[in-house]
CSV table of N, CA and C in Angstrom, one decimal:
chain,number,residue,atom,x,y,z
A,1,MET,N,199.1,112.9,214.1
A,1,MET,CA,198.3,112.6,212.9
A,1,MET,C,199.3,112.5,211.7
A,2,TYR,N,198.8,111.9,210.6
A,2,TYR,CA,199.6,111.7,209.4
A,2,TYR,C,198.9,112.5,208.3
A,3,VAL,N,199.7,113.2,207.5
A,3,VAL,CA,199.0,113.8,206.4
A,3,VAL,C,199.7,113.5,205.0
A,4,ILE,N,198.8,113.4,204.0
A,4,ILE,CA,199.3,113.3,202.6
A,4,ILE,C,198.9,114.6,201.9
A,5,VAL,N,199.8,115.3,201.4
A,5,VAL,CA,199.5,116.6,200.8
A,5,VAL,C,199.8,116.5,199.3
A,6,VAL,N,198.8,116.9,198.5
A,6,VAL,CA,198.9,116.8,197.0
A,6,VAL,C,198.6,118.2,196.5
A,7,TYR,N,199.4,118.8,195.7
A,7,TYR,CA,199.1,120.1,195.2
A,7,TYR,C,199.1,120.2,193.7
A,8,ASP,N,198.2,121.1,193.2
A,8,ASP,CA,198.1,121.4,191.8
A,8,ASP,C,198.1,122.9,191.7
A,9,VAL,N,199.3,123.5,191.5
A,9,VAL,CA,199.4,125.0,191.5
A,9,VAL,C,200.1,125.4,190.3
A,10,ASP,N,199.8,126.7,189.9
A,10,ASP,CA,200.4,127.3,188.7
A,10,ASP,C,201.9,127.2,188.8
A,11,VAL,N,202.5,127.0,187.6
A,11,VAL,CA,204.0,126.8,187.6
A,11,VAL,C,204.8,127.9,188.2
A,12,LYS,N,204.1,129.1,188.2
A,12,LYS,CA,204.8,130.3,188.8
A,12,LYS,C,205.0,130.1,190.3
A,13,ARG,N,204.1,129.3,190.9
A,13,ARG,CA,204.2,129.2,192.4
A,13,ARG,C,204.7,127.8,192.9
A,14,VAL,N,204.9,126.9,191.9
A,14,VAL,CA,205.3,125.5,192.3
A,14,VAL,C,206.5,125.5,193.2
A,15,ALA,N,207.6,126.2,192.8
A,15,ALA,CA,208.8,126.2,193.6
A,15,ALA,C,208.6,126.6,195.0
A,16,LYS,N,207.9,127.7,195.2
A,16,LYS,CA,207.6,128.2,196.5
A,16,LYS,C,206.9,127.2,197.4
A,17,VAL,N,205.8,126.6,196.8
A,17,VAL,CA,205.0,125.7,197.6
A,17,VAL,C,205.9,124.4,197.9
A,18,HIS,N,206.6,124.0,196.9
A,18,HIS,CA,207.5,122.8,197.1
A,18,HIS,C,208.5,123.1,198.2
A,19,ARG,N,209.2,124.2,198.1
A,19,ARG,CA,210.2,124.6,199.2
A,19,ARG,C,209.6,124.6,200.6
A,20,PHE,N,208.4,125.2,200.7
A,20,PHE,CA,207.7,125.3,202.0
A,20,PHE,C,207.4,123.9,202.5
A,21,LEU,N,206.8,123.1,201.7
A,21,LEU,CA,206.3,121.8,202.2
A,21,LEU,C,207.5,120.9,202.6
A,22,ARG,N,208.6,121.1,201.9
A,22,ARG,CA,209.8,120.3,202.2
A,22,ARG,C,210.4,120.6,203.6
A,23,THR,N,210.0,121.8,204.1
A,23,THR,CA,210.5,122.1,205.5
A,23,THR,C,209.7,121.4,206.6
A,24,HIS,N,208.5,120.9,206.2
A,24,HIS,CA,207.6,120.2,207.2
A,24,HIS,C,207.4,118.7,206.9
A,25,LEU,N,207.5,118.3,205.7
A,25,LEU,CA,207.1,116.9,205.3
A,25,LEU,C,208.2,116.3,204.4
A,26,HIS,N,207.9,115.0,204.1
A,26,HIS,CA,208.8,114.3,203.3
A,26,HIS,C,208.3,114.3,201.8
A,27,TRP,N,209.1,114.6,200.9
A,27,TRP,CA,208.7,114.6,199.5
A,27,TRP,C,208.5,113.1,199.0
A,28,ARG,N,207.4,112.9,198.4
A,28,ARG,CA,207.2,111.5,198.0
A,28,ARG,C,207.2,111.3,196.5
A,29,GLN,N,206.6,112.2,195.8
A,29,GLN,CA,206.5,112.1,194.3
A,29,GLN,C,206.1,113.5,193.7
A,30,ASN,N,206.6,113.8,192.6
A,30,ASN,CA,206.2,115.1,191.9
A,30,ASN,C,205.6,116.1,192.8
A,31,SER,N,204.2,116.1,193.0
A,31,SER,CA,203.6,117.1,193.8
A,31,SER,C,202.9,116.5,195.0
A,32,VAL,N,203.6,115.5,195.6
A,32,VAL,CA,203.0,114.8,196.8
A,32,VAL,C,204.0,114.8,197.9
A,33,PHE,N,203.6,115.2,199.1
A,33,PHE,CA,204.4,115.2,200.3
A,33,PHE,C,203.6,114.4,201.4
A,34,GLU,N,204.3,113.8,202.3
A,34,GLU,CA,203.6,113.2,203.4
A,34,GLU,C,204.4,113.2,204.7
A,35,GLY,N,203.8,113.0,205.8
A,35,GLY,CA,204.5,113.0,207.1
A,35,GLY,C,203.6,113.1,208.3
A,36,GLU,N,204.3,112.9,209.4
A,36,GLU,CA,203.6,113.0,210.7
A,36,GLU,C,203.7,114.5,211.2
A,37,VAL,N,202.5,115.0,211.6
A,37,VAL,CA,202.5,116.4,212.1
A,37,VAL,C,201.6,116.5,213.3
A,38,SER,N,201.8,117.5,214.1
A,38,SER,CA,200.9,117.8,215.2
A,38,SER,C,199.8,118.7,214.7
A,39,ARG,N,198.8,118.8,215.5
A,39,ARG,CA,197.6,119.7,215.1
A,39,ARG,C,198.1,121.1,214.8
A,40,ALA,N,199.0,121.6,215.7
A,40,ALA,CA,199.5,122.9,215.5
A,40,ALA,C,200.3,123.1,214.2
A,41,GLN,N,201.1,122.0,213.8
A,41,GLN,CA,201.8,122.1,212.6
A,41,GLN,C,200.8,122.1,211.4
A,42,LEU,N,199.8,121.3,211.5
A,42,LEU,CA,198.8,121.2,210.4
A,42,LEU,C,198.2,122.6,210.2
A,43,TYR,N,197.8,123.2,211.3
A,43,TYR,CA,197.2,124.6,211.2
A,43,TYR,C,198.2,125.5,210.5
A,44,GLU,N,199.5,125.5,210.9
A,44,GLU,CA,200.5,126.3,210.3
A,44,GLU,C,200.7,126.1,208.8
A,45,ILE,N,200.7,124.8,208.5
A,45,ILE,CA,200.8,124.4,207.1
A,45,ILE,C,199.7,125.0,206.2
A,46,LYS,N,198.5,124.8,206.8
A,46,LYS,CA,197.3,125.3,206.0
A,46,LYS,C,197.3,126.8,205.9
A,47,ARG,N,197.7,127.5,207.0
A,47,ARG,CA,197.7,129.0,207.0
A,47,ARG,C,198.7,129.5,206.0
A,48,THR,N,199.9,128.9,206.0
A,48,THR,CA,201.0,129.3,205.1
A,48,THR,C,200.6,129.1,203.7
A,49,LEU,N,200.1,127.9,203.4
A,49,LEU,CA,199.7,127.6,202.0
A,49,LEU,C,198.6,128.5,201.5
A,50,GLU,N,197.7,128.9,202.4
A,50,GLU,CA,196.7,129.9,202.0
A,50,GLU,C,197.3,131.2,201.5
A,51,GLY,N,198.4,131.6,202.1
A,51,GLY,CA,199.1,132.8,201.7
A,51,GLY,C,199.9,132.6,200.4
A,52,LEU,N,200.4,131.4,200.1
A,52,LEU,CA,201.3,131.1,199.0
A,52,LEU,C,200.5,130.9,197.7
A,53,ILE,N,199.3,130.3,197.8
A,53,ILE,CA,198.6,130.0,196.5
A,53,ILE,C,197.7,131.1,196.1
A,54,ASP,N,197.2,131.0,194.8
A,54,ASP,CA,196.4,132.0,194.2
A,54,ASP,C,195.6,131.4,193.1
A,55,GLY,N,194.8,132.2,192.5
A,55,GLY,CA,194.1,131.8,191.2
A,55,GLY,C,193.4,130.5,191.4
A,56,GLU,N,193.7,129.6,190.4
A,56,GLU,CA,193.0,128.3,190.3
A,56,GLU,C,193.8,127.2,191.1
A,57,ASP,N,194.8,127.6,191.9
A,57,ASP,CA,195.6,126.7,192.6
A,57,ASP,C,194.7,125.9,193.6
A,58,SER,N,195.1,124.6,193.8
A,58,SER,CA,194.4,123.7,194.7
A,58,SER,C,195.4,122.9,195.5
A,59,VAL,N,195.2,122.8,196.8
A,59,VAL,CA,196.0,121.9,197.6
A,59,VAL,C,195.0,121.0,198.4
A,60,LEU,N,195.3,119.7,198.4
A,60,LEU,CA,194.5,118.8,199.2
A,60,LEU,C,195.4,118.2,200.3
A,61,ILE,N,194.8,118.3,201.5
A,61,ILE,CA,195.5,117.6,202.6
A,61,ILE,C,194.6,116.5,203.2
A,62,TYR,N,195.1,115.3,203.0
A,62,TYR,CA,194.4,114.2,203.6
A,62,TYR,C,194.9,113.9,205.0
A,63,GLU,N,194.1,114.1,206.0
A,63,GLU,CA,194.5,114.0,207.4
A,63,GLU,C,194.1,112.6,207.9
A,64,LEU,N,195.0,111.7,208.2
A,64,LEU,CA,194.7,110.4,208.6
A,64,LEU,C,195.0,110.3,210.1
A,65,PRO,N,194.3,109.5,210.8
A,65,PRO,CA,194.6,109.3,212.3
A,65,PRO,C,196.0,108.9,212.5
A,66,ASN,N,196.6,108.1,211.7
A,66,ASN,CA,198.0,107.6,211.8
A,66,ASN,C,198.5,107.0,210.5
A,67,ASP,N,199.7,106.5,210.5
A,67,ASP,CA,200.2,106.0,209.2
A,67,ASP,C,199.9,104.5,208.9
A,68,SER,N,198.8,104.1,209.4
A,68,SER,CA,198.5,102.7,209.2
A,68,SER,C,197.8,102.4,207.8
A,69,PHE,N,198.4,102.9,206.8
A,69,PHE,CA,197.9,102.6,205.4
A,69,PHE,C,198.9,101.7,204.7
A,70,ASN,N,198.5,101.1,203.7
A,70,ASN,CA,199.4,100.4,202.8
A,70,ASN,C,199.7,101.3,201.6
A,71,LEU,N,201.0,101.4,201.2
A,71,LEU,CA,201.3,102.1,200.0
A,71,LEU,C,201.8,101.2,198.9
A,72,HIS,N,201.1,101.2,197.8
A,72,HIS,CA,201.4,100.4,196.7
A,72,HIS,C,202.1,101.3,195.7
A,73,VAL,N,203.3,101.0,195.3
A,73,VAL,CA,204.0,101.8,194.3
A,73,VAL,C,204.1,101.0,193.0
A,74,ILE,N,203.6,101.7,191.9
A,74,ILE,CA,203.6,101.0,190.6
A,74,ILE,C,204.6,101.9,189.7
A,75,GLY,N,205.6,101.2,189.2
A,75,GLY,CA,206.6,102.0,188.4
A,75,GLY,C,207.7,102.4,189.4
A,76,VAL,N,208.2,103.6,189.2
A,76,VAL,CA,209.3,104.1,189.9
A,76,VAL,C,208.9,104.7,191.3
A,77,ASP,N,209.6,104.3,192.3
A,77,ASP,CA,209.4,104.9,193.7
A,77,ASP,C,210.4,106.0,193.8
A,78,LYS,N,209.9,107.2,193.5
A,78,LYS,CA,210.8,108.4,193.3
A,78,LYS,C,211.5,108.8,194.5
A,79,SER,N,210.9,108.7,195.6
A,79,SER,CA,211.5,109.2,196.9
A,79,SER,C,211.0,108.4,198.0
A,80,PRO,N,211.5,107.2,198.3
A,80,PRO,CA,211.0,106.4,199.4
A,80,PRO,C,211.2,107.1,200.7
A,81,VAL,N,210.1,107.3,201.4
A,81,VAL,CA,210.1,108.1,202.6
A,81,VAL,C,211.1,107.5,203.6
A,82,GLY,N,211.2,106.3,203.7
A,82,GLY,CA,212.1,105.6,204.6
A,82,GLY,C,213.6,106.0,204.4
A,83,ASP,N,213.9,106.3,203.2
A,83,ASP,CA,215.3,106.7,202.9
A,83,ASP,C,215.6,108.2,203.3
A,84,VAL,N,214.5,108.9,203.4
A,84,VAL,CA,214.7,110.4,203.6
A,84,VAL,C,214.9,110.7,205.1
A,85,ILE,N,214.3,109.9,205.9
A,85,ILE,CA,214.3,110.1,207.3
A,85,ILE,C,215.8,109.9,207.9
B,1,MET,N,187.7,98.7,201.1
B,1,MET,CA,188.8,99.6,201.4
B,1,MET,C,188.7,100.9,200.6
B,2,TYR,N,189.5,101.9,201.0
B,2,TYR,CA,189.4,103.2,200.3
B,2,TYR,C,190.8,103.4,199.7
B,3,VAL,N,190.9,103.9,198.5
B,3,VAL,CA,192.2,104.2,197.9
B,3,VAL,C,192.3,105.7,197.4
B,4,ILE,N,193.5,106.2,197.6
B,4,ILE,CA,193.8,107.5,197.0
B,4,ILE,C,195.0,107.2,196.0
B,5,VAL,N,194.7,107.5,194.8
B,5,VAL,CA,195.7,107.2,193.7
B,5,VAL,C,196.3,108.5,193.2
B,6,VAL,N,197.6,108.6,193.2
B,6,VAL,CA,198.3,109.8,192.7
B,6,VAL,C,199.3,109.4,191.6
B,7,TYR,N,199.2,109.9,190.4
B,7,TYR,CA,200.1,109.5,189.4
B,7,TYR,C,201.0,110.6,188.8
B,8,ASP,N,202.2,110.2,188.4
B,8,ASP,CA,203.2,111.1,187.8
B,8,ASP,C,203.7,110.4,186.6
B,9,VAL,N,203.0,110.6,185.5
B,9,VAL,CA,203.4,109.8,184.3
B,9,VAL,C,203.7,110.7,183.1
B,10,ASP,N,204.5,110.3,182.2
B,10,ASP,CA,204.9,111.0,181.0
B,10,ASP,C,203.6,111.5,180.3
B,11,VAL,N,203.7,112.7,179.8
B,11,VAL,CA,202.6,113.4,179.1
B,11,VAL,C,202.0,112.5,178.0
B,12,LYS,N,202.8,111.6,177.4
B,12,LYS,CA,202.4,110.7,176.3
B,12,LYS,C,201.4,109.7,176.8
B,13,ARG,N,201.4,109.4,178.1
B,13,ARG,CA,200.6,108.4,178.7
B,13,ARG,C,199.5,108.9,179.7
B,14,VAL,N,199.5,110.2,179.9
B,14,VAL,CA,198.6,110.8,180.9
B,14,VAL,C,197.1,110.5,180.5
B,15,ALA,N,196.8,110.7,179.3
B,15,ALA,CA,195.3,110.6,178.9
B,15,ALA,C,194.9,109.1,179.1
B,16,LYS,N,195.7,108.2,178.8
B,16,LYS,CA,195.3,106.8,178.9
B,16,LYS,C,195.2,106.4,180.4
B,17,VAL,N,196.1,106.8,181.2
B,17,VAL,CA,196.0,106.5,182.7
B,17,VAL,C,194.8,107.2,183.3
B,18,HIS,N,194.6,108.5,182.9
B,18,HIS,CA,193.4,109.2,183.4
B,18,HIS,C,192.1,108.5,183.0
B,19,ARG,N,192.0,108.2,181.7
B,19,ARG,CA,190.8,107.5,181.3
B,19,ARG,C,190.5,106.2,182.0
B,20,PHE,N,191.6,105.4,182.2
B,20,PHE,CA,191.4,104.1,182.9
B,20,PHE,C,190.9,104.4,184.4
B,21,LEU,N,191.6,105.3,185.0
B,21,LEU,CA,191.3,105.5,186.5
B,21,LEU,C,189.8,106.0,186.6
B,22,ARG,N,189.4,106.8,185.7
B,22,ARG,CA,188.0,107.4,185.7
B,22,ARG,C,187.0,106.3,185.7
B,23,THR,N,187.3,105.1,185.1
B,23,THR,CA,186.3,104.0,185.1
B,23,THR,C,186.2,103.4,186.4
B,24,HIS,N,187.1,103.5,187.3
B,24,HIS,CA,187.1,102.8,188.6
B,24,HIS,C,186.9,103.8,189.8
B,25,LEU,N,187.3,105.0,189.7
B,25,LEU,CA,187.4,105.9,190.8
B,25,LEU,C,186.9,107.3,190.5
B,26,HIS,N,186.8,108.1,191.5
B,26,HIS,CA,186.4,109.5,191.3
B,26,HIS,C,187.6,110.4,191.2
B,27,TRP,N,187.5,111.3,190.2
B,27,TRP,CA,188.6,112.2,189.9
B,27,TRP,C,188.5,113.3,191.0
B,28,ARG,N,189.6,113.6,191.6
B,28,ARG,CA,189.6,114.6,192.7
B,28,ARG,C,190.4,115.9,192.3
B,29,GLN,N,191.5,115.7,191.7
B,29,GLN,CA,192.3,116.9,191.3
B,29,GLN,C,193.4,116.5,190.3
B,30,ASN,N,193.7,117.3,189.4
B,30,ASN,CA,194.8,117.1,188.4
B,30,ASN,C,195.1,115.6,188.3
B,31,SER,N,196.0,115.1,189.0
B,31,SER,CA,196.4,113.7,188.9
B,31,SER,C,196.1,112.8,190.1
B,32,VAL,N,195.0,113.1,190.7
B,32,VAL,CA,194.5,112.4,191.9
B,32,VAL,C,193.1,111.9,191.8
B,33,PHE,N,193.0,110.6,192.1
B,33,PHE,CA,191.7,109.9,192.1
B,33,PHE,C,191.5,109.3,193.4
B,34,GLU,N,190.3,109.0,193.8
B,34,GLU,CA,190.0,108.3,195.0
B,34,GLU,C,188.7,107.6,195.0
B,35,GLY,N,188.5,106.6,195.9
B,35,GLY,CA,187.3,105.9,195.9
B,35,GLY,C,187.3,104.6,196.7
B,36,GLU,N,186.2,104.0,196.9
B,36,GLU,CA,186.0,102.7,197.6
B,36,GLU,C,186.2,101.6,196.5
B,37,VAL,N,187.1,100.6,196.9
B,37,VAL,CA,187.3,99.5,196.0
B,37,VAL,C,187.3,98.2,196.8
B,38,SER,N,187.1,97.1,196.1
B,38,SER,CA,187.2,95.8,196.7
B,38,SER,C,188.7,95.4,196.5
B,39,ARG,N,189.1,94.3,197.2
B,39,ARG,CA,190.4,93.8,197.0
B,39,ARG,C,190.7,93.4,195.6
B,40,ALA,N,189.7,92.8,195.0
B,40,ALA,CA,189.8,92.3,193.6
B,40,ALA,C,189.9,93.5,192.7
B,41,GLN,N,189.2,94.6,192.9
B,41,GLN,CA,189.3,95.8,192.1
B,41,GLN,C,190.7,96.4,192.2
B,42,LEU,N,191.2,96.5,193.5
B,42,LEU,CA,192.5,97.0,193.7
B,42,LEU,C,193.6,96.2,192.9
B,43,TYR,N,193.5,94.9,192.9
B,43,TYR,CA,194.4,94.1,192.2
B,43,TYR,C,194.3,94.4,190.7
B,44,GLU,N,193.1,94.5,190.2
B,44,GLU,CA,192.9,94.8,188.8
B,44,GLU,C,193.4,96.2,188.4
B,45,ILE,N,193.2,97.1,189.3
B,45,ILE,CA,193.8,98.5,189.0
B,45,ILE,C,195.3,98.5,188.9
B,46,LYS,N,195.9,97.8,189.9
B,46,LYS,CA,197.4,97.7,189.9
B,46,LYS,C,197.9,97.0,188.6
B,47,ARG,N,197.2,95.9,188.3
B,47,ARG,CA,197.7,95.1,187.1
B,47,ARG,C,197.6,95.9,185.8
B,48,THR,N,196.4,96.6,185.7
B,48,THR,CA,196.3,97.4,184.4
B,48,THR,C,197.2,98.5,184.4
B,49,LEU,N,197.4,99.2,185.5
B,49,LEU,CA,198.4,100.3,185.5
B,49,LEU,C,199.8,99.9,185.2
B,50,GLU,N,200.2,98.7,185.6
B,50,GLU,CA,201.5,98.2,185.3
B,50,GLU,C,201.7,98.0,183.8
B,51,GLY,N,200.6,97.7,183.1
B,51,GLY,CA,200.7,97.6,181.7
B,51,GLY,C,200.6,98.9,180.9
B,52,LEU,N,200.0,99.9,181.6
B,52,LEU,CA,199.9,101.2,180.9
B,52,LEU,C,201.1,102.1,181.1
B,53,ILE,N,201.8,102.0,182.2
B,53,ILE,CA,202.9,103.0,182.4
B,53,ILE,C,204.2,102.4,181.9
B,54,ASP,N,205.2,103.3,181.9
B,54,ASP,CA,206.5,102.9,181.3
B,54,ASP,C,207.6,103.9,181.8
B,55,GLY,N,208.8,103.6,181.5
B,55,GLY,CA,209.9,104.6,181.7
B,55,GLY,C,210.0,105.0,183.2
B,56,GLU,N,210.0,106.3,183.4
B,56,GLU,CA,210.1,106.9,184.7
B,56,GLU,C,208.8,107.1,185.4
B,57,ASP,N,207.7,106.6,184.8
B,57,ASP,CA,206.4,106.8,185.4
B,57,ASP,C,206.3,106.3,186.8
B,58,SER,N,205.4,106.9,187.6
B,58,SER,CA,205.2,106.4,188.9
B,58,SER,C,203.8,106.6,189.4
B,59,VAL,N,203.2,105.6,190.0
B,59,VAL,CA,201.8,105.7,190.5
B,59,VAL,C,201.9,105.3,191.9
B,60,LEU,N,201.3,106.1,192.8
B,60,LEU,CA,201.2,105.7,194.2
B,60,LEU,C,199.7,105.4,194.5
B,61,ILE,N,199.5,104.3,195.2
B,61,ILE,CA,198.2,104.0,195.7
B,61,ILE,C,198.2,103.8,197.2
B,62,TYR,N,197.6,104.8,197.9
B,62,TYR,CA,197.5,104.7,199.3
B,62,TYR,C,196.2,103.9,199.6
B,63,GLU,N,196.4,102.8,200.3
B,63,GLU,CA,195.2,101.9,200.6
B,63,GLU,C,194.9,102.1,202.1
B,64,LEU,N,193.7,102.7,202.3
B,64,LEU,CA,193.3,103.0,203.7
B,64,LEU,C,192.2,102.0,204.1
B,65,PRO,N,192.1,101.7,205.3
B,65,PRO,CA,191.1,100.7,205.8
B,65,PRO,C,189.7,101.2,205.4
B,66,ASN,N,189.5,102.5,205.5
B,66,ASN,CA,188.1,103.0,205.2
B,66,ASN,C,188.3,104.5,204.9
B,67,ASP,N,187.2,105.2,204.7
B,67,ASP,CA,187.3,106.6,204.3
B,67,ASP,C,187.2,107.6,205.5
B,68,SER,N,187.7,107.1,206.7
B,68,SER,CA,187.6,107.9,207.9
B,68,SER,C,188.8,108.9,208.0
B,69,PHE,N,189.0,109.6,206.9
B,69,PHE,CA,190.1,110.7,207.0
B,69,PHE,C,189.4,112.0,206.9
B,70,ASN,N,190.1,113.1,207.3
B,70,ASN,CA,189.6,114.4,207.0
B,70,ASN,C,190.3,115.0,205.8
B,71,LEU,N,189.5,115.6,204.9
B,71,LEU,CA,190.1,116.3,203.8
B,71,LEU,C,190.1,117.8,203.9
B,72,HIS,N,191.2,118.4,203.9
B,72,HIS,CA,191.3,119.9,204.0
B,72,HIS,C,191.6,120.3,202.6
B,73,VAL,N,190.8,121.2,202.0
B,73,VAL,CA,191.0,121.8,200.7
B,73,VAL,C,191.4,123.2,200.8
B,74,ILE,N,192.6,123.5,200.3
B,74,ILE,CA,193.1,124.9,200.3
B,74,ILE,C,193.0,125.4,198.9
B,75,GLY,N,192.4,126.5,198.6
B,75,GLY,CA,192.2,127.0,197.3
B,75,GLY,C,191.0,126.4,196.7
B,76,VAL,N,191.1,126.0,195.4
B,76,VAL,CA,189.9,125.5,194.6
B,76,VAL,C,189.7,124.0,194.8
B,77,ASP,N,188.5,123.7,195.1
B,77,ASP,CA,188.1,122.3,195.2
B,77,ASP,C,187.6,121.9,193.8
B,78,LYS,N,188.5,121.3,193.0
B,78,LYS,CA,188.3,121.1,191.6
B,78,LYS,C,187.2,120.1,191.3
B,79,SER,N,187.1,119.1,192.1
B,79,SER,CA,186.1,118.1,191.8
B,79,SER,C,185.6,117.4,193.1
B,80,PRO,N,184.7,118.1,193.8
B,80,PRO,CA,184.3,117.5,195.1
B,80,PRO,C,183.7,116.1,194.8
B,81,VAL,N,184.2,115.1,195.5
B,81,VAL,CA,183.8,113.7,195.3
B,81,VAL,C,182.3,113.6,195.5
B,82,GLY,N,181.8,114.3,196.5
B,82,GLY,CA,180.4,114.2,196.9
B,82,GLY,C,179.5,114.5,195.7
B,83,ASP,N,179.9,115.4,194.8
B,83,ASP,CA,179.1,115.9,193.7
B,83,ASP,C,179.1,114.9,192.6
B,84,VAL,N,180.2,114.0,192.5
B,84,VAL,CA,180.3,113.1,191.4
B,84,VAL,C,179.5,111.9,191.6
B,85,ILE,N,179.3,111.5,192.8
B,85,ILE,CA,178.6,110.2,193.1
B,85,ILE,C,177.1,110.4,192.7
Protein backbone atom coordinates (compact mmCIF):
# COMPACT_ATOMS: atom_id res chain seq x y z
CA MET A 1 0.00 0.00 0.00
CA TYR A 2 1.00 3.63 -0.37
CA VAL A 3 0.78 6.23 2.37
CA ILE A 4 0.80 10.00 2.54
CA VAL A 5 1.67 11.24 6.01
CA VAL A 6 0.98 14.82 7.10
CA TYR A 7 1.87 16.03 10.57
CA ASP A 8 1.04 19.06 12.66
CA VAL A 9 3.05 18.74 15.84
CA ASP A 10 4.46 21.13 18.41
CA VAL A 11 7.81 22.63 17.43
CA LYS A 12 9.39 20.83 20.42
CA ARG A 13 8.68 17.46 18.78
CA VAL A 14 8.98 18.29 15.07
CA ALA A 15 12.60 17.18 14.71
CA LYS A 16 11.93 13.82 16.37
CA VAL A 17 8.86 13.10 14.22
CA HIS A 18 10.66 14.22 11.06
CA ARG A 19 13.72 12.08 11.80
CA PHE A 20 11.59 9.02 12.48
CA LEU A 21 9.46 9.38 9.33
CA ARG A 22 12.59 9.86 7.22
CA THR A 23 13.71 6.35 8.13
CA HIS A 24 10.55 4.85 6.58
CA LEU A 25 9.30 7.25 3.92
CA HIS A 26 10.32 9.87 1.40
CA TRP A 27 10.18 13.48 2.44
CA ARG A 28 7.97 15.45 0.08
CA GLN A 29 7.33 18.88 1.56
CA ASN A 30 7.61 20.66 4.90
CA SER A 31 5.54 18.25 7.02
CA VAL A 32 4.60 15.73 4.31
CA PHE A 33 6.07 12.30 3.73
CA GLU A 34 4.99 9.53 1.40
CA GLY A 35 5.96 6.07 0.27
CA GLU A 36 5.19 2.40 -0.21
CA VAL A 37 4.85 0.42 3.01
CA SER A 38 3.73 -3.03 4.08
CA ARG A 39 0.88 -3.50 6.54
CA ALA A 40 3.45 -4.37 9.22
CA GLN A 41 5.39 -1.18 8.52
CA LEU A 42 2.22 0.91 8.69
CA TYR A 43 1.43 -0.62 12.08
CA GLU A 44 4.96 0.12 13.29
CA ILE A 45 4.80 3.72 12.01
CA LYS A 46 1.49 4.31 13.81
CA ARG A 47 2.70 2.72 17.04
CA THR A 48 5.92 4.73 17.09
CA LEU A 49 4.17 8.02 16.26
CA GLU A 50 1.73 7.44 19.10
CA GLY A 51 4.73 7.34 21.43
CA LEU A 52 6.40 10.42 19.93
CA ILE A 53 3.51 12.87 19.86
CA ASP A 54 1.72 14.59 22.70
CA GLY A 55 -0.71 17.39 23.58
CA GLU A 56 -2.52 18.88 20.57
CA ASP A 57 -0.28 17.10 18.04
CA SER A 58 -2.00 15.51 15.08
CA VAL A 59 -0.76 13.15 12.39
CA LEU A 60 -2.85 12.06 9.42
CA ILE A 61 -1.97 8.94 7.45
CA TYR A 62 -3.81 8.56 4.15
CA GLU A 63 -3.59 4.89 3.22
CA LEU A 64 -4.11 4.35 -0.51
CA PRO A 65 -4.33 0.97 -2.20
CA ASN A 66 -1.44 1.95 -4.49
CA ASP A 67 0.36 4.97 -5.92
CA SER A 68 -2.08 5.48 -8.80
CA PHE A 69 -2.76 9.13 -7.99
CA ASN A 70 -1.79 12.23 -9.92
CA LEU A 71 0.33 14.76 -8.11
CA HIS A 72 -0.01 18.38 -9.16
CA VAL A 73 2.74 20.63 -7.87
CA ILE A 74 2.11 24.37 -7.80
CA GLY A 75 5.12 26.51 -7.08
CA VAL A 76 8.29 24.85 -5.87
CA ASP A 77 8.66 21.06 -5.89
CA LYS A 78 10.76 20.89 -2.74
CA SER A 79 11.71 17.26 -2.80
CA PRO A 80 10.71 15.27 -5.87
CA VAL A 81 10.26 11.71 -4.64
CA GLY A 82 11.75 10.34 -7.84
CA ASP A 83 15.06 12.05 -7.09
CA VAL A 84 15.24 10.65 -3.59
CA ILE A 85 14.97 7.01 -4.47
CA MET B 1 -12.34 12.98 -8.28
CA TYR B 2 -11.07 13.52 -4.75
CA VAL B 3 -8.18 15.79 -3.85
CA ILE B 4 -5.91 16.22 -0.85
CA VAL B 5 -4.24 19.62 -0.85
CA VAL B 6 -1.20 20.36 1.29
CA TYR B 7 0.45 23.77 1.29
CA ASP B 8 3.71 25.18 2.53
CA VAL B 9 3.56 28.91 1.90
CA ASP B 10 5.16 31.98 3.42
CA VAL B 11 3.34 33.28 6.49
CA LYS B 12 2.51 36.48 4.56
CA ARG B 13 0.30 34.48 2.18
CA VAL B 14 -1.05 31.74 4.48
CA ALA B 15 -4.32 33.50 5.32
CA LYS B 16 -5.12 34.19 1.65
CA VAL B 17 -4.41 30.60 0.57
CA HIS B 18 -6.36 29.20 3.53
CA ARG B 19 -9.36 31.44 2.85
CA PHE B 20 -9.44 30.49 -0.83
CA LEU B 21 -9.16 26.74 -0.22
CA ARG B 22 -11.93 26.92 2.39
CA THR B 23 -14.34 28.03 -0.32
CA HIS B 24 -13.78 24.81 -2.31
CA LEU B 25 -12.67 22.12 0.13
CA HIS B 26 -12.95 20.89 3.69
CA TRP B 27 -10.27 21.92 6.13
CA ARG B 28 -8.66 18.88 7.66
CA GLN B 29 -5.57 19.94 9.57
CA ASN B 30 -3.22 22.92 9.80
CA SER B 31 -2.30 23.23 6.11
CA VAL B 32 -4.34 20.32 4.75
CA PHE B 33 -7.61 20.46 2.84
CA GLU B 34 -9.53 17.73 1.06
CA GLY B 35 -12.72 17.12 -0.84
CA GLU B 36 -14.56 16.02 -3.95
CA VAL B 37 -14.07 18.26 -6.98
CA SER B 38 -14.87 18.21 -10.67
CA ARG B 39 -12.13 18.47 -13.30
CA ALA B 40 -13.20 22.07 -13.93
CA GLN B 41 -12.95 22.90 -10.22
CA LEU B 42 -9.50 21.32 -10.00
CA TYR B 43 -8.37 23.47 -12.92
CA GLU B 44 -9.80 26.57 -11.24
CA ILE B 45 -8.14 25.71 -7.91
CA LYS B 46 -4.76 25.26 -9.60
CA ARG B 47 -5.09 28.46 -11.62
CA THR B 48 -6.07 30.55 -8.61
CA LEU B 49 -3.32 29.11 -6.40
CA GLU B 50 -0.74 29.91 -9.07
CA GLY B 51 -1.80 33.55 -8.75
CA LEU B 52 -1.80 33.55 -4.94
CA ILE B 53 1.57 31.97 -4.20
CA ASP B 54 5.04 33.34 -4.74
CA GLY B 55 8.72 32.83 -3.93
CA GLU B 56 9.51 29.48 -2.33
CA ASP B 57 5.83 28.62 -1.76
CA SER B 58 4.75 25.10 -2.63
CA VAL B 59 1.34 23.47 -2.90
CA LEU B 60 0.80 19.77 -3.52
CA ILE B 61 -2.49 18.47 -4.86
CA TYR B 62 -2.91 14.71 -4.69
CA GLU B 63 -5.63 13.82 -7.18
CA LEU B 64 -7.22 10.47 -6.34
CA PRO B 65 -9.79 8.70 -8.52
CA ASN B 66 -12.20 8.63 -5.56
CA ASP B 67 -12.28 8.76 -1.77
CA SER B 68 -11.60 5.06 -1.28
CA PHE B 69 -8.66 5.57 1.04
CA ASN B 70 -8.33 4.81 4.72
CA LEU B 71 -7.49 7.70 6.99
CA HIS B 72 -5.59 6.93 10.17
CA VAL B 73 -5.57 9.77 12.69
CA ILE B 74 -2.90 9.72 15.39
CA GLY B 75 -3.38 12.24 18.15
CA VAL B 76 -5.97 14.95 17.72
CA ASP B 77 -8.45 14.88 14.83
CA LYS B 78 -8.60 18.64 14.37
CA SER B 79 -11.40 18.85 11.88
CA PRO B 80 -13.22 15.63 11.05
CA VAL B 81 -14.48 16.06 7.49
CA GLY B 82 -17.66 14.20 8.32
CA ASP B 83 -18.65 16.89 10.82
CA VAL B 84 -18.07 19.72 8.38
CA ILE B 85 -20.33 18.50 5.60
